[in-house]
Amino acid sequence: MGEGIKLPVLNGLGRTNRIDNWWSQPVAMGTGLTAALIYTFWRLFFYDADISYKLHGSTVMSPIFSPNVLEWDLFGLSAWNHPEWVNAAILVLWIPFGFRGTCYYMRRVYYRTFFASPTACWVDEPEINKAIGYQGERRMFLFNNLHRYFLYAAMVIILIKWWDVTHTMHFHSAAHEGYGLSIGTFVMGFEAFLLTMYVTSCHALRHLAGGMLDRWTSRISRVRGVLFGKISIANRSHGFWFWTSLTFVFLGDIWVLLVAEGRVNDMVLLVI
Ligand code: FES
């Protein structure tokens, strides 16, 4: 009774009976994450100039360096005589890093791409993985349990991102006076939208909304049930929001860099 069925898995790293391009997804994901890490490292420690630009008095801030806490009067940060190597991203990036690094989808990605555990369904993993076995969220992976707390911090960051978008919309120069739109507004607005979708499709947020309830019968729990349903819909595409929002952080930064260096021009599209 209850005898396990032995799957026809071939033994040896990467060996499989699969005939599709099973390796393409882990390779693409591994390449994407490595490129993101290298670019961030370069921007933080080797080239932290041109983090924003002005367009007729409006400010467009790079998503990597937002929020620019070093300009905040709060906590006296703007008056802080900080070491030269300190920049806004170094002070703030631990929040998006912590949030993304502990994300349930991200765990799947790095387990597959960097640990080959498993590399893909029905594809054999390295012998060392079999020897160690799955240890759960222990030792350094204990950190993953902080995901919900990073979620709270990420929600604050999202609000600041939208606040940044409003700064791209306020023009006050001789040529333009009032509120409007520039190309930078669309770039930053789209980045803030994708990030909002990534956060609102989070598994931990879904659980917070209504995951621990058995029934949604009282008035409050009915509202939570509706929220749970909506988040569940967004949650189905959590991987999509993860990658698109991550990509746009870098595209947004490259846009700011190019405009600040005068290689590309932003322009005011509308003022009212
Ligand atoms: Fe991915 Fe929360 S599970 S952000």
mmCIF file of C-alpha atoms and ligand atoms in Angstrom:
data_model
loop_
_atom_site.group_PDB
_atom_site.id
_atom_site.type_symbol
_atom_site.label_atom_id
_atom_site.label_comp_id
_atom_site.label_asym_id
_atom_site.label_seq_id
_atom_site.Cartn_x
_atom_site.Cartn_y
_atom_site.Cartn_z
ATOM 1 C CA MET A 1 0.000 0.000 0.000
ATOM 2 C CA GLY A 2 1.174 3.572 -0.684
ATOM 3 C CA GLU A 3 4.297 2.604 -2.586
ATOM 4 C CA GLY A 4 5.975 5.628 -4.183
ATOM 5 C CA ILE A 5 6.027 5.759 -7.950
ATOM 6 C CA LYS A 6 9.555 6.249 -9.252
ATOM 7 C CA LEU A 7 9.581 8.910 -11.909
ATOM 8 C CA PRO A 8 11.751 8.225 -14.927
ATOM 9 C CA VAL A 9 14.296 10.859 -13.826
ATOM 10 C CA LEU A 10 17.799 10.506 -15.240
ATOM 11 C CA ASN A 11 20.510 10.929 -12.640
ATOM 12 C CA GLY A 12 23.103 13.693 -12.990
ATOM 13 C CA LEU A 13 23.060 17.478 -12.996
ATOM 14 C CA GLY A 14 20.817 18.801 -15.746
ATOM 15 C CA ARG A 15 19.937 15.330 -17.094
ATOM 16 C CA THR A 16 16.321 14.857 -18.093
ATOM 17 C CA ASN A 17 13.930 13.188 -20.487
ATOM 18 C CA ARG A 18 12.429 16.546 -21.349
ATOM 19 C CA ILE A 19 12.786 17.509 -24.997
ATOM 20 C CA ASP A 20 11.804 21.192 -24.718
ATOM 21 C CA ASN A 21 14.168 24.125 -24.024
ATOM 22 C CA TRP A 22 13.726 23.757 -20.251
ATOM 23 C CA TRP A 23 17.045 25.549 -19.613
ATOM 24 C CA SER A 24 16.052 28.790 -21.371
ATOM 25 C CA GLN A 25 13.987 30.184 -18.473
ATOM 26 C CA PRO A 26 16.575 29.659 -15.706
ATOM 27 C CA VAL A 27 19.323 31.000 -17.987
ATOM 28 C CA ALA A 28 17.304 34.123 -18.860
ATOM 29 C CA MET A 29 16.347 34.727 -15.224
ATOM 30 C CA GLY A 30 19.877 34.156 -13.942
ATOM 31 C CA THR A 31 21.268 36.520 -16.578
ATOM 32 C CA GLY A 32 18.656 39.179 -15.769
ATOM 33 C CA LEU A 33 19.302 39.062 -12.026
ATOM 34 C CA THR A 34 23.080 39.102 -12.451
ATOM 35 C CA ALA A 35 22.887 42.093 -14.816
ATOM 36 C CA ALA A 36 20.616 43.910 -12.332
ATOM 37 C CA LEU A 37 23.064 43.298 -9.491
ATOM 38 C CA ILE A 38 26.095 44.434 -11.503
ATOM 39 C CA TYR A 39 24.344 47.577 -12.756
ATOM 40 C CA THR A 40 23.156 48.488 -9.232
ATOM 41 C CA PHE A 41 26.636 47.941 -7.811
ATOM 42 C CA TRP A 42 28.147 50.165 -10.501
ATOM 43 C CA ARG A 43 25.597 52.914 -9.926
ATOM 44 C CA LEU A 44 25.880 52.859 -6.153
ATOM 45 C CA PHE A 45 29.622 52.683 -5.765
ATOM 46 C CA PHE A 46 31.213 53.892 -9.008
ATOM 47 C CA TYR A 47 28.875 56.361 -10.671
ATOM 48 C CA ASP A 48 26.330 58.027 -8.405
ATOM 49 C CA ALA A 49 26.192 61.300 -10.404
ATOM 50 C CA ASP A 50 23.223 62.411 -12.515
ATOM 51 C CA ILE A 51 20.587 60.961 -10.219
ATOM 52 C CA SER A 52 17.983 63.528 -11.299
ATOM 53 C CA TYR A 53 17.377 66.321 -13.782
ATOM 54 C CA LYS A 54 15.323 69.487 -13.952
ATOM 55 C CA LEU A 55 12.850 70.311 -16.694
ATOM 56 C CA HIS A 56 11.329 73.785 -16.512
ATOM 57 C CA GLY A 57 11.482 73.639 -12.716
ATOM 58 C CA SER A 58 10.081 70.120 -12.406
ATOM 59 C CA THR A 59 12.303 67.367 -10.978
ATOM 60 C CA VAL A 60 12.668 63.885 -12.430
ATOM 61 C CA MET A 61 14.406 61.545 -9.999
ATOM 62 C CA SER A 62 16.027 58.225 -10.841
ATOM 63 C CA PRO A 63 14.054 55.271 -9.402
ATOM 64 C CA ILE A 64 17.255 53.798 -7.971
ATOM 65 C CA PHE A 65 17.958 56.935 -5.922
ATOM 66 C CA SER A 66 14.382 57.594 -4.888
ATOM 67 C CA PRO A 67 13.508 58.556 -2.220
ATOM 68 C CA ASN A 68 16.405 60.980 -2.117
ATOM 69 C CA VAL A 69 16.490 61.073 1.671
ATOM 70 C CA LEU A 70 19.669 63.145 1.668
ATOM 71 C CA GLU A 71 17.573 66.099 0.583
ATOM 72 C CA TRP A 72 15.029 65.603 3.334
ATOM 73 C CA ASP A 73 14.859 68.043 6.218
ATOM 74 C CA LEU A 74 13.371 65.195 8.222
ATOM 75 C CA PHE A 75 15.857 63.871 10.822
ATOM 76 C CA GLY A 76 18.215 66.681 9.727
ATOM 77 C CA LEU A 77 19.425 64.522 6.833
ATOM 78 C CA SER A 78 19.779 67.439 4.420
ATOM 79 C CA ALA A 79 22.216 69.117 6.842
ATOM 80 C CA TRP A 80 24.185 65.909 7.466
ATOM 81 C CA ASN A 81 27.826 66.232 6.487
ATOM 82 C CA HIS A 82 27.951 62.697 5.151
ATOM 83 C CA PRO A 83 31.013 60.879 3.765
ATOM 84 C CA GLU A 84 31.411 61.246 0.015
ATOM 85 C CA TRP A 85 30.649 57.601 -0.731
ATOM 86 C CA VAL A 86 27.232 57.813 0.953
ATOM 87 C CA ASN A 87 24.325 58.419 -1.409
ATOM 88 C CA ALA A 88 20.542 58.112 -1.162
ATOM 89 C CA ALA A 89 20.493 54.647 -2.724
ATOM 90 C CA ILE A 90 23.007 53.255 -0.234
ATOM 91 C CA LEU A 91 20.777 54.472 2.596
ATOM 92 C CA VAL A 92 17.471 53.256 1.183
ATOM 93 C CA LEU A 93 18.063 50.337 -1.152
ATOM 94 C CA TRP A 94 18.015 47.788 1.684
ATOM 95 C CA ILE A 95 14.198 48.121 1.644
ATOM 96 C CA PRO A 96 13.553 47.131 -2.005
ATOM 97 C CA PHE A 97 16.422 44.634 -1.789
ATOM 98 C CA GLY A 98 14.993 43.078 1.353
ATOM 99 C CA PHE A 99 11.502 43.073 -0.107
ATOM 100 C CA ARG A 100 12.501 41.507 -3.418
ATOM 101 C CA GLY A 101 15.070 39.192 -1.844
ATOM 102 C CA THR A 102 12.485 37.646 0.490
ATOM 103 C CA CYS A 103 9.674 37.601 -2.104
ATOM 104 C CA TYR A 104 8.101 34.139 -2.511
ATOM 105 C CA TYR A 105 8.437 34.334 -6.294
ATOM 106 C CA MET A 106 12.062 35.456 -5.993
ATOM 107 C CA ARG A 107 12.798 32.417 -3.820
ATOM 108 C CA ARG A 108 11.607 30.187 -6.638
ATOM 109 C CA VAL A 109 13.800 32.118 -9.083
ATOM 110 C CA TYR A 110 17.017 31.925 -7.102
ATOM 111 C CA TYR A 111 16.467 28.333 -6.014
ATOM 112 C CA ARG A 112 16.163 27.392 -9.674
ATOM 113 C CA THR A 113 18.782 29.627 -11.223
ATOM 114 C CA PHE A 114 21.571 29.889 -8.657
ATOM 115 C CA PHE A 115 21.114 26.740 -6.540
ATOM 116 C CA ALA A 116 19.752 24.433 -9.271
ATOM 117 C CA SER A 117 17.407 23.096 -6.619
ATOM 118 C CA PRO A 118 15.723 22.008 -8.828
ATOM 119 C CA THR A 119 16.777 23.679 -12.075
ATOM 120 C CA ALA A 120 13.410 22.824 -13.578
ATOM 121 C CA CYS A 121 10.646 20.253 -13.177
ATOM 122 C CA TRP A 122 11.789 16.726 -14.035
ATOM 123 C CA VAL A 123 15.418 17.839 -14.419
ATOM 124 C CA ASP A 124 17.951 16.340 -12.056
ATOM 125 C CA GLU A 125 19.840 18.511 -9.582
ATOM 126 C CA PRO A 126 23.471 18.343 -8.401
ATOM 127 C CA GLU A 127 24.443 15.510 -6.059
ATOM 128 C CA ILE A 128 25.321 18.011 -3.313
ATOM 129 C CA ASN A 129 21.695 19.201 -3.219
ATOM 130 C CA LYS A 130 20.523 15.642 -2.696
ATOM 131 C CA ALA A 131 23.064 15.182 0.078
ATOM 132 C CA ILE A 132 22.013 18.376 1.883
ATOM 133 C CA GLY A 133 18.283 18.024 1.187
ATOM 134 C CA TYR A 134 15.748 20.771 1.730
ATOM 135 C CA GLN A 135 16.395 22.446 5.067
ATOM 136 C CA GLY A 136 13.505 24.879 5.085
ATOM 137 C CA GLU A 137 13.758 28.524 6.109
ATOM 138 C CA ARG A 138 16.672 28.096 8.466
ATOM 139 C CA ARG A 139 20.050 29.720 9.080
ATOM 140 C CA MET A 140 20.501 32.557 6.580
ATOM 141 C CA PHE A 141 17.107 31.731 5.006
ATOM 142 C CA LEU A 142 15.483 32.631 8.319
ATOM 143 C CA PHE A 143 15.719 36.147 6.944
ATOM 144 C CA ASN A 144 12.931 35.241 4.481
ATOM 145 C CA ASN A 145 10.450 35.335 7.349
ATOM 146 C CA LEU A 146 10.858 39.110 7.472
ATOM 147 C CA HIS A 147 9.016 39.461 4.169
ATOM 148 C CA ARG A 148 5.849 40.842 5.739
ATOM 149 C CA TYR A 149 7.815 43.596 7.488
ATOM 150 C CA PHE A 150 9.590 44.538 4.279
ATOM 151 C CA LEU A 151 6.134 44.731 2.731
ATOM 152 C CA TYR A 152 5.124 47.465 5.188
ATOM 153 C CA ALA A 153 8.266 49.441 4.328
ATOM 154 C CA ALA A 154 7.728 48.868 0.579
ATOM 155 C CA MET A 155 4.230 50.358 0.886
ATOM 156 C CA VAL A 156 5.761 53.581 2.190
ATOM 157 C CA ILE A 157 8.261 53.569 -0.688
ATOM 158 C CA ILE A 158 5.395 53.220 -3.177
ATOM 159 C CA LEU A 159 3.710 56.318 -1.755
ATOM 160 C CA ILE A 160 6.969 58.252 -2.114
ATOM 161 C CA LYS A 161 7.319 57.018 -5.717
ATOM 162 C CA TRP A 162 3.935 58.532 -6.572
ATOM 163 C CA TRP A 163 4.958 61.681 -4.727
ATOM 164 C CA ASP A 164 8.001 61.767 -7.010
ATOM 165 C CA VAL A 165 5.689 61.530 -10.015
ATOM 166 C CA THR A 166 3.890 64.691 -8.864
ATOM 167 C CA HIS A 167 7.259 66.461 -8.819
ATOM 168 C CA THR A 168 7.670 65.714 -12.520
ATOM 169 C CA MET A 169 4.362 67.500 -13.157
ATOM 170 C CA HIS A 170 4.952 70.882 -11.551
ATOM 171 C CA PHE A 171 6.532 73.345 -14.005
ATOM 172 C CA HIS A 172 7.601 76.818 -13.026
ATOM 173 C CA SER A 173 9.743 78.582 -15.592
ATOM 174 C CA ALA A 174 9.324 81.561 -17.918
ATOM 175 C CA ALA A 175 8.157 79.192 -20.685
ATOM 176 C CA HIS A 176 5.882 76.932 -18.623
ATOM 177 C CA GLU A 177 3.996 77.661 -15.439
ATOM 178 C CA GLY A 178 1.530 75.210 -13.899
ATOM 179 C CA TYR A 179 0.867 71.458 -13.787
ATOM 180 C CA GLY A 180 1.294 69.162 -16.741
ATOM 181 C CA LEU A 181 3.016 66.201 -18.283
ATOM 182 C CA SER A 182 6.441 65.512 -19.717
ATOM 183 C CA ILE A 183 7.985 62.332 -21.114
ATOM 184 C CA GLY A 184 9.674 61.967 -17.716
ATOM 185 C CA THR A 185 6.215 61.943 -16.087
ATOM 186 C CA PHE A 186 5.234 58.929 -18.194
ATOM 187 C CA VAL A 187 8.510 57.112 -17.528
ATOM 188 C CA MET A 188 8.261 57.657 -13.769
ATOM 189 C CA GLY A 189 4.490 57.135 -13.709
ATOM 190 C CA PHE A 190 4.813 53.800 -15.497
ATOM 191 C CA GLU A 191 7.591 52.742 -13.138
ATOM 192 C CA ALA A 192 5.447 53.665 -10.099
ATOM 193 C CA PHE A 193 2.461 51.806 -11.598
ATOM 194 C CA LEU A 194 4.443 48.599 -12.192
ATOM 195 C CA LEU A 195 5.890 48.764 -8.693
ATOM 196 C CA THR A 196 2.427 49.291 -7.240
ATOM 197 C CA MET A 197 1.189 46.205 -9.091
ATOM 198 C CA TYR A 198 4.152 44.198 -7.842
ATOM 199 C CA VAL A 199 3.439 45.181 -4.224
ATOM 200 C CA THR A 200 -0.331 44.758 -4.457
ATOM 201 C CA SER A 201 0.035 41.284 -5.965
ATOM 202 C CA CYS A 202 2.266 40.171 -3.059
ATOM 203 C CA HIS A 203 1.410 36.827 -1.420
ATOM 204 C CA ALA A 204 1.923 38.289 2.064
ATOM 205 C CA LEU A 205 -0.453 41.176 1.315
ATOM 206 C CA ARG A 206 -3.040 38.673 0.060
ATOM 207 C CA HIS A 207 -2.730 36.755 3.311
ATOM 208 C CA LEU A 208 -3.003 39.961 5.336
ATOM 209 C CA ALA A 209 -6.150 40.966 3.456
ATOM 210 C CA GLY A 210 -8.069 37.795 4.173
ATOM 211 C CA GLY A 211 -5.903 34.723 4.107
ATOM 212 C CA MET A 212 -6.358 33.884 7.775
ATOM 213 C CA LEU A 213 -10.166 34.080 7.741
ATOM 214 C CA ASP A 214 -12.384 31.014 7.244
ATOM 215 C CA ARG A 215 -15.482 32.939 6.289
ATOM 216 C CA TRP A 216 -16.266 36.450 5.181
ATOM 217 C CA THR A 217 -19.594 37.028 6.859
ATOM 218 C CA SER A 218 -19.350 40.118 9.056
ATOM 219 C CA ARG A 219 -19.239 43.591 7.520
ATOM 220 C CA ILE A 220 -15.477 44.104 7.914
ATOM 221 C CA SER A 221 -14.633 40.589 6.819
ATOM 222 C CA ARG A 222 -16.769 41.021 3.702
ATOM 223 C CA VAL A 223 -14.626 44.005 2.737
ATOM 224 C CA ARG A 224 -11.561 41.909 3.432
ATOM 225 C CA GLY A 225 -13.018 39.138 1.281
ATOM 226 C CA VAL A 226 -13.439 41.538 -1.656
ATOM 227 C CA LEU A 227 -9.868 42.778 -1.170
ATOM 228 C CA PHE A 228 -8.637 39.199 -0.967
ATOM 229 C CA GLY A 229 -10.396 38.396 -4.248
ATOM 230 C CA LYS A 230 -8.900 41.411 -6.042
ATOM 231 C CA ILE A 231 -5.380 40.755 -4.741
ATOM 232 C CA SER A 232 -5.771 37.092 -5.739
ATOM 233 C CA ILE A 233 -6.399 38.141 -9.337
ATOM 234 C CA ALA A 234 -3.255 40.330 -9.406
ATOM 235 C CA ASN A 235 -1.356 37.623 -7.546
ATOM 236 C CA ARG A 236 -1.749 35.182 -10.456
ATOM 237 C CA SER A 237 0.635 37.398 -12.442
ATOM 238 C CA HIS A 238 3.014 38.151 -9.584
ATOM 239 C CA GLY A 239 6.011 36.894 -11.584
ATOM 240 C CA PHE A 240 5.118 39.211 -14.469
ATOM 241 C CA TRP A 241 4.890 42.226 -12.139
ATOM 242 C CA PHE A 242 8.160 41.204 -10.500
ATOM 243 C CA TRP A 243 10.095 41.275 -13.778
ATOM 244 C CA THR A 244 8.434 44.267 -15.409
ATOM 245 C CA SER A 245 8.748 46.440 -12.289
ATOM 246 C CA LEU A 246 12.384 45.409 -11.849
ATOM 247 C CA THR A 247 13.172 46.141 -15.493
ATOM 248 C CA PHE A 248 11.589 49.578 -15.297
ATOM 249 C CA VAL A 249 13.650 50.568 -12.265
ATOM 250 C CA PHE A 250 16.703 50.264 -14.527
ATOM 251 C CA LEU A 251 15.105 51.707 -17.653
ATOM 252 C CA GLY A 252 13.960 54.686 -15.551
ATOM 253 C CA ASP A 253 17.478 55.169 -14.205
ATOM 254 C CA ILE A 254 18.997 54.948 -17.695
ATOM 255 C CA TRP A 255 16.457 57.497 -18.936
ATOM 256 C CA VAL A 256 17.412 59.944 -16.147
ATOM 257 C CA LEU A 257 21.100 59.339 -16.802
ATOM 258 C CA LEU A 258 20.763 60.006 -20.541
ATOM 259 C CA VAL A 259 18.700 63.169 -20.112
ATOM 260 C CA ALA A 260 20.909 64.517 -17.306
ATOM 261 C CA GLU A 261 23.964 64.022 -19.517
ATOM 262 C CA GLY A 262 22.279 65.735 -22.453
ATOM 263 C CA ARG A 263 22.248 62.671 -24.731
ATOM 264 C CA VAL A 264 18.439 62.603 -24.918
ATOM 265 C CA ASN A 265 15.935 65.430 -24.481
ATOM 266 C CA ASP A 266 12.865 65.362 -22.296
ATOM 267 C CA MET A 267 10.058 67.707 -23.253
ATOM 268 C CA VAL A 268 6.914 69.201 -21.793
ATOM 269 C CA LEU A 269 3.897 67.648 -23.486
ATOM 270 C CA LEU A 270 1.070 69.464 -21.769
ATOM 271 C CA VAL A 271 0.583 72.267 -19.222
ATOM 272 C CA ILE A 272 -2.692 73.430 -17.721
HETATM 273 FE FE1 FES B 1 6.595 38.580 -3.902
HETATM 274 FE FE2 FES B 1 5.532 39.471 -1.558
HETATM 275 S S1 FES B 1 5.535 37.491 -2.392
HETATM 276 S S2 FES B 1 6.549 40.582 -3.103
#
